[in-house]
Short mmCIF file of C-alpha atoms and ligand atoms in Angstrom, two decimals:
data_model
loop_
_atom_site.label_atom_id
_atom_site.label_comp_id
_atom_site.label_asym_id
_atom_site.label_seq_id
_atom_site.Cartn_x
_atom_site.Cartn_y
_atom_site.Cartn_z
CA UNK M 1 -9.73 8.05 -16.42
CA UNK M 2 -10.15 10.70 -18.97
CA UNK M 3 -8.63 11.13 -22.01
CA UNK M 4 -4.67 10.75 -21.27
CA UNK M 5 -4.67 11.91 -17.81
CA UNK M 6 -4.09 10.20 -14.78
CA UNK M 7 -5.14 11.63 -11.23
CA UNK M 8 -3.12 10.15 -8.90
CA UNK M 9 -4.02 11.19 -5.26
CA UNK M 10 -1.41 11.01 -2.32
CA UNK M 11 -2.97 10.50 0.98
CA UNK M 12 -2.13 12.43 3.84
CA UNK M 13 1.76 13.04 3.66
CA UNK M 14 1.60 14.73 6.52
CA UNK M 15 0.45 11.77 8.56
CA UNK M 16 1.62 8.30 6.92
CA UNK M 17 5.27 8.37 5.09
CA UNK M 18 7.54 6.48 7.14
CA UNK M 19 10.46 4.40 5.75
CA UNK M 20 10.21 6.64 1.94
CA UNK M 21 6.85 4.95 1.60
CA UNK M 22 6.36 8.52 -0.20
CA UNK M 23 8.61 6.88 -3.16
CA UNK M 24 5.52 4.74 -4.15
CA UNK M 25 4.08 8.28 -5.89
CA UNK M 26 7.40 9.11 -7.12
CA UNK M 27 7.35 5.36 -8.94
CA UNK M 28 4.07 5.17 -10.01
CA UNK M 29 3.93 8.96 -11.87
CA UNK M 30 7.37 8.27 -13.53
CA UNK M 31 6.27 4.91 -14.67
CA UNK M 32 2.99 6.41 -15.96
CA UNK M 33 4.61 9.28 -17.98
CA UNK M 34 6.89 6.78 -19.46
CA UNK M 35 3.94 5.46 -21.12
CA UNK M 36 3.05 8.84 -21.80
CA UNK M 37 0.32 9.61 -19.40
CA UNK M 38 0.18 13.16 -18.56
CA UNK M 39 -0.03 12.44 -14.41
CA UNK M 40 -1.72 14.65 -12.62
CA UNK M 41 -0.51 14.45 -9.02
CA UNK M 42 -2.36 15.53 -5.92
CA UNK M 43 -0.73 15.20 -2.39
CA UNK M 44 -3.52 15.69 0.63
CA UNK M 45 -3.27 16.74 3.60
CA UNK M 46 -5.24 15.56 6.33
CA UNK M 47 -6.69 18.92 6.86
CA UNK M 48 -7.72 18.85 3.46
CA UNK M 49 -10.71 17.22 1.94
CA UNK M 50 -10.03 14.11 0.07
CA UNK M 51 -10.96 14.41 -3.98
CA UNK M 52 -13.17 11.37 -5.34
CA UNK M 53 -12.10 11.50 -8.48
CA UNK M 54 -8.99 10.30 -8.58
CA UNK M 55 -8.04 7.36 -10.33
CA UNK M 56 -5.46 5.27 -8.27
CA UNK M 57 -4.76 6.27 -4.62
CA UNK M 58 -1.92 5.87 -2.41
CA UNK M 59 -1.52 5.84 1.09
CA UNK M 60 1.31 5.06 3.15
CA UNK M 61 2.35 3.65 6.98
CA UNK M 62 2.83 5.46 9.84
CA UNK M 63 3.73 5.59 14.30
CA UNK M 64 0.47 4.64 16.12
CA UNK M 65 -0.96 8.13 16.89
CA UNK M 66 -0.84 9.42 13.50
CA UNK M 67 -1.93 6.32 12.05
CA UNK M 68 -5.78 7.05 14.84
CA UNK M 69 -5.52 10.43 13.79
CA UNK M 70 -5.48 9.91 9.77
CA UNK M 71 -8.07 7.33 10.57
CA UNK M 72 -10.40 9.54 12.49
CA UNK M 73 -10.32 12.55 9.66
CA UNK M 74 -10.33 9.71 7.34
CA UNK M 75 -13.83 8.06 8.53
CA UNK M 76 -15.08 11.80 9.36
CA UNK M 77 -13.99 13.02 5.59
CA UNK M 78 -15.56 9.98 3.62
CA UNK M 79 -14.15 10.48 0.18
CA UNK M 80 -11.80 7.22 0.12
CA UNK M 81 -15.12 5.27 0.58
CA UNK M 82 -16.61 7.52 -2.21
CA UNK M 83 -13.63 6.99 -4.39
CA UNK M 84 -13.49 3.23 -3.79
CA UNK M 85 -17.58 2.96 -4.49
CA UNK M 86 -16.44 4.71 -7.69
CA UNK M 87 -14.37 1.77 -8.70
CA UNK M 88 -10.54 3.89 -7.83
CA UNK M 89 -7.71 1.70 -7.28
CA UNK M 90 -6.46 2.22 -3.74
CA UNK M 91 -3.03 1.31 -2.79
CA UNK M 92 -2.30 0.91 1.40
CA UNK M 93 1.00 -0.18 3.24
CA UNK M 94 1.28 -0.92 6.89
CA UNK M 95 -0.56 1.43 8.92
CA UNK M 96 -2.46 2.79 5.82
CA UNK M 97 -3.33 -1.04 5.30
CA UNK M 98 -4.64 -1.74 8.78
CA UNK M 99 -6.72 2.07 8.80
CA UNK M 100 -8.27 0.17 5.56
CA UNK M 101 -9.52 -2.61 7.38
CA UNK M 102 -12.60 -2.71 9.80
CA UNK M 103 -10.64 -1.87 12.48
CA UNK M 104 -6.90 -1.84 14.44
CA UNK M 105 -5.83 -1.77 17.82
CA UNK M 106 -5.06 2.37 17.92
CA UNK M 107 -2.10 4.23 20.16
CA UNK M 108 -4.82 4.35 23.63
CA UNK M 109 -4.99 0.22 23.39
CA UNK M 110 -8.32 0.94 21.83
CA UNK M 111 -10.45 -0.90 18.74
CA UNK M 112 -10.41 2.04 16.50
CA UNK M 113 -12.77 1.45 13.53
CA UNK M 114 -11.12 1.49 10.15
CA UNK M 115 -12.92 2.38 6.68
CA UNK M 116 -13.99 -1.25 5.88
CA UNK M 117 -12.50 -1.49 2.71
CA UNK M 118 -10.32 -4.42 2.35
CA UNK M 119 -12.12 -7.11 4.43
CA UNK M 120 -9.21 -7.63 7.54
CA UNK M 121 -9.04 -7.01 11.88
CA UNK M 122 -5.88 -5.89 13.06
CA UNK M 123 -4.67 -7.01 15.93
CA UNK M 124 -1.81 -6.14 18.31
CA UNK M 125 0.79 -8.81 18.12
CA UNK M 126 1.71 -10.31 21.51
CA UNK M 127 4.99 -11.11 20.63
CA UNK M 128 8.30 -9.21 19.11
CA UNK M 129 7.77 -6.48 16.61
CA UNK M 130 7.96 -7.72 13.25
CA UNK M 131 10.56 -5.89 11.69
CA UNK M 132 13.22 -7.11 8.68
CA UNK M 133 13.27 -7.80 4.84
CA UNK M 134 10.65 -9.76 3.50
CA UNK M 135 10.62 -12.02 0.47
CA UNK M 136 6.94 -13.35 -0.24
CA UNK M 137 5.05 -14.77 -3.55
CA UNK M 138 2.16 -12.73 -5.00
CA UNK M 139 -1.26 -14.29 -5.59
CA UNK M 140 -0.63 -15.80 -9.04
CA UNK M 141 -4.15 -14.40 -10.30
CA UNK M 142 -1.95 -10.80 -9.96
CA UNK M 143 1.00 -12.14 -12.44
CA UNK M 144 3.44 -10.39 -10.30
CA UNK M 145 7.19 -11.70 -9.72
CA UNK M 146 8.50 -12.43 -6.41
CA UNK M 147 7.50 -9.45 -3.51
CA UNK M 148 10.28 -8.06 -1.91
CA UNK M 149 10.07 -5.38 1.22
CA UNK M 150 10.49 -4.31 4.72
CA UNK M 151 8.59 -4.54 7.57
CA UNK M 152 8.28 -2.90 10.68
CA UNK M 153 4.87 -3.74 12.98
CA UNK M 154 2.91 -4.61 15.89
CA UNK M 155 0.22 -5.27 14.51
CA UNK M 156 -1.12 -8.36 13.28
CA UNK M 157 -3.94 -8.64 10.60
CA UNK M 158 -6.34 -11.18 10.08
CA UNK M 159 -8.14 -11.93 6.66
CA UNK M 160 -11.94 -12.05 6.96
CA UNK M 161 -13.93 -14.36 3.91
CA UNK M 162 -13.76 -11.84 1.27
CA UNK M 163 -10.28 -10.67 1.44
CA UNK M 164 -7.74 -12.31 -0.84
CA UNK M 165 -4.16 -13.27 0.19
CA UNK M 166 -2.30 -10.66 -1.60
CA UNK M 167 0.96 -12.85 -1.01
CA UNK M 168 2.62 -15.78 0.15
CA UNK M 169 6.26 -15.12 2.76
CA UNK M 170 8.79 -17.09 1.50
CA UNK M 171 10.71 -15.10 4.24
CA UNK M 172 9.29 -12.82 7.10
CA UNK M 173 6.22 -12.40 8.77
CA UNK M 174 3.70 -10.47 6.49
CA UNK M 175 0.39 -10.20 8.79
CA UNK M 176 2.24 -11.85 11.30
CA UNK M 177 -0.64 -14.15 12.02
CA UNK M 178 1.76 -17.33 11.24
CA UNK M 179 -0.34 -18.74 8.34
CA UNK M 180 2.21 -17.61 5.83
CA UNK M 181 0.37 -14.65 4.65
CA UNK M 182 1.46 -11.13 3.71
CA UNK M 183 -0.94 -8.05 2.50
CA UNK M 184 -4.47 -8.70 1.76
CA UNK M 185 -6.72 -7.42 -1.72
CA UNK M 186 -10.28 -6.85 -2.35
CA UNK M 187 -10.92 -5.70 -6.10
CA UNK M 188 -9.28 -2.74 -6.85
CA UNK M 189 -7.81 -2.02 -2.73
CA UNK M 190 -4.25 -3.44 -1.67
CA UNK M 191 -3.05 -3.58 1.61
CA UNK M 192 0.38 -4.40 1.92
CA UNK M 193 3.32 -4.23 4.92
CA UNK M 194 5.71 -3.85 2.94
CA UNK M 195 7.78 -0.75 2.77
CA UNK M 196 11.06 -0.04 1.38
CA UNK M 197 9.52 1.79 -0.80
CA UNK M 198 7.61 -1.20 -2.19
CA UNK M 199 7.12 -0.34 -5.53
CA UNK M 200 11.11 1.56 -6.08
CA UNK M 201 11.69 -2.77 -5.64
CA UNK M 202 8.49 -4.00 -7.31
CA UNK M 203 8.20 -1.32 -10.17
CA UNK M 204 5.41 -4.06 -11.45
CA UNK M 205 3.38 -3.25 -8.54
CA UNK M 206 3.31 -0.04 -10.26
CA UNK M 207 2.22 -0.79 -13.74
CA UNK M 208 -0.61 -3.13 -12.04
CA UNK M 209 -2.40 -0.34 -10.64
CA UNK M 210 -1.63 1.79 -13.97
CA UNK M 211 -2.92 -1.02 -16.21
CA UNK M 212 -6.17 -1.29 -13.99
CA UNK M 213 -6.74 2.00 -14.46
CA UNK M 214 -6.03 1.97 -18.32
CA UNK M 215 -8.33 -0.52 -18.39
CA UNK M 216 -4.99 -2.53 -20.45
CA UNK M 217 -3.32 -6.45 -20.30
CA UNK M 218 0.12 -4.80 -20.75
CA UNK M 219 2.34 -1.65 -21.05
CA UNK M 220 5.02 -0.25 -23.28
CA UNK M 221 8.24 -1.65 -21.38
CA UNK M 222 10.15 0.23 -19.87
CA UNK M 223 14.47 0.04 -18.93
CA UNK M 224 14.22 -1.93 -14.97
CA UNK M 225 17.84 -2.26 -15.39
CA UNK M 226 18.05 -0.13 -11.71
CA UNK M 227 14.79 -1.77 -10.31
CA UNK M 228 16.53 -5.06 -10.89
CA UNK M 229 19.57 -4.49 -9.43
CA UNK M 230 18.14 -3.25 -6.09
CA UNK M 231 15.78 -5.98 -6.49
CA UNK M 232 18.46 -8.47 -6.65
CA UNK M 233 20.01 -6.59 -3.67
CA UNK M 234 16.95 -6.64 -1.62
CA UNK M 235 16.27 -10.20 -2.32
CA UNK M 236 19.87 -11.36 -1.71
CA UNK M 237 19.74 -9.73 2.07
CA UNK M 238 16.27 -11.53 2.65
CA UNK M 239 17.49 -14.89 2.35
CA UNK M 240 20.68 -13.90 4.63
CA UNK M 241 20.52 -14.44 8.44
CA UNK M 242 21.09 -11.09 9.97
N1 LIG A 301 1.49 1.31 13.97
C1 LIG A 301 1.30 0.14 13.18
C2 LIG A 301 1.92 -1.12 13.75
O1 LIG A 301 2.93 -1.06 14.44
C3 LIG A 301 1.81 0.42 11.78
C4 LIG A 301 3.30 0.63 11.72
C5 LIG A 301 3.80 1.10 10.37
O2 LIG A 301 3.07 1.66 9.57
N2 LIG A 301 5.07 0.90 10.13
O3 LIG A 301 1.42 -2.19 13.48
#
């Protein structure tokens, strides 16, 4: 980061933004210039190059074809590896989180490579689609409260020897490979399913990735009076049967 800027880089809007995953930006750039950050905010195309210097990256989920097509430009374009050899902090959901991985099962019923970043396979679930409000505990190391999202996949990811659970479902599938685990981490890249927008309910998620790029233990706080009450929403309706 220099000086009091932040680059924040949006990844391919065009392609991966389903279910107001776009709302992560939104979250993260207010809750940066409410710590007054002066946010620089960069949304890329997928016919557009992606810039390596940004300082936290977000990318969101998407259907199945779009998801093989960001990852083909993705892989082709090579500046989210660049960025993540630089040390960025890269934040995935769903689809964006499986492209991350080595690779996915793609629209064709083909294994489509991924950029290798977080160390996970996805699969394609055999059973139901995964779909519904989740309610899951974050790797204490993080000292996150309580996850809560939605979910809507086939896919099922499995965590390879390096990747770190980046929850714990209290309620929901996660990766949906029944051993209780939701999202995956390596350093500085996240890979979650959760949408709803995840970080409009887990504004923390938010000032995580801001205080790894500040290189900071805390923040100024900040009024969560909203974020709690749709938290407490959110959280209420996950521990309801449907
Ligand atoms: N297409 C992927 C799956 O179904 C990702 C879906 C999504 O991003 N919501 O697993």
């Amino acid at each position: 980061m220099s000086d009091n800027s932040l680059r924040l880089v949006w990844v391919y809007p065009d392609l991966l933004s389903t279910y107001g995953d776009q709302g992560n930006a939104l979250v993260v750039e207010r809750r940066a210039r409410q710590r007054g950050l002066d946010v620089q905010r960069v949304d890329v195309r997928s016919d557009q190059p992606i810039p390596t210097s940004g300082d936290i990256y977000l990318i969101g989920g998407g259907e199945d074809r779009p998801q093989r097509l960001a990852a083909e430009r993705l892989r082709r374009d090579g500046g989210l590896n660049r960025a993540a050899e630089n040390g960025a902090i890269i934040f995935s959901v769903c689809a964006g989180y499986q492209i991350l991985g080595h690779e996915f099962i793609n629209d064709l019923g083909e294994r489509e490579p991924g950029l290798g970043l977080i160390d996970v396979i996805s699969t394609r679930g055999e059973g139901d689609r995964c779909v519904g409000d989740v309610l899951a505990d974050i790797d204490p190391r993080l000292g996150l409260p309580q996850l809560t999202g939605f979910e809507n996949h086939q896919g099922v990811t499995h965590l390879g020897p390096t990747a770190r659970p980046f929850a714990r479902t209290v309620f929901g599938n996660g990766n949906g490979t029944g051993d209780g685990t939701e999202g995956a981490y390596n350093d500085t890249v996240f890979g979650t399913y959760m949408h709803g927008p995840v970080m409009a309910r887990n504004p923390q998620i938010a000032d995580l990735l801001l205080k790894l790029a500040l290189d900071v233990n805390a923040l100024p706080p900040t009024d969560d009076r909203w974020y709690e009450a749709l938290r407490a929403e959110r959280i209420a309706a996950a521990s309801q049967p449907a």
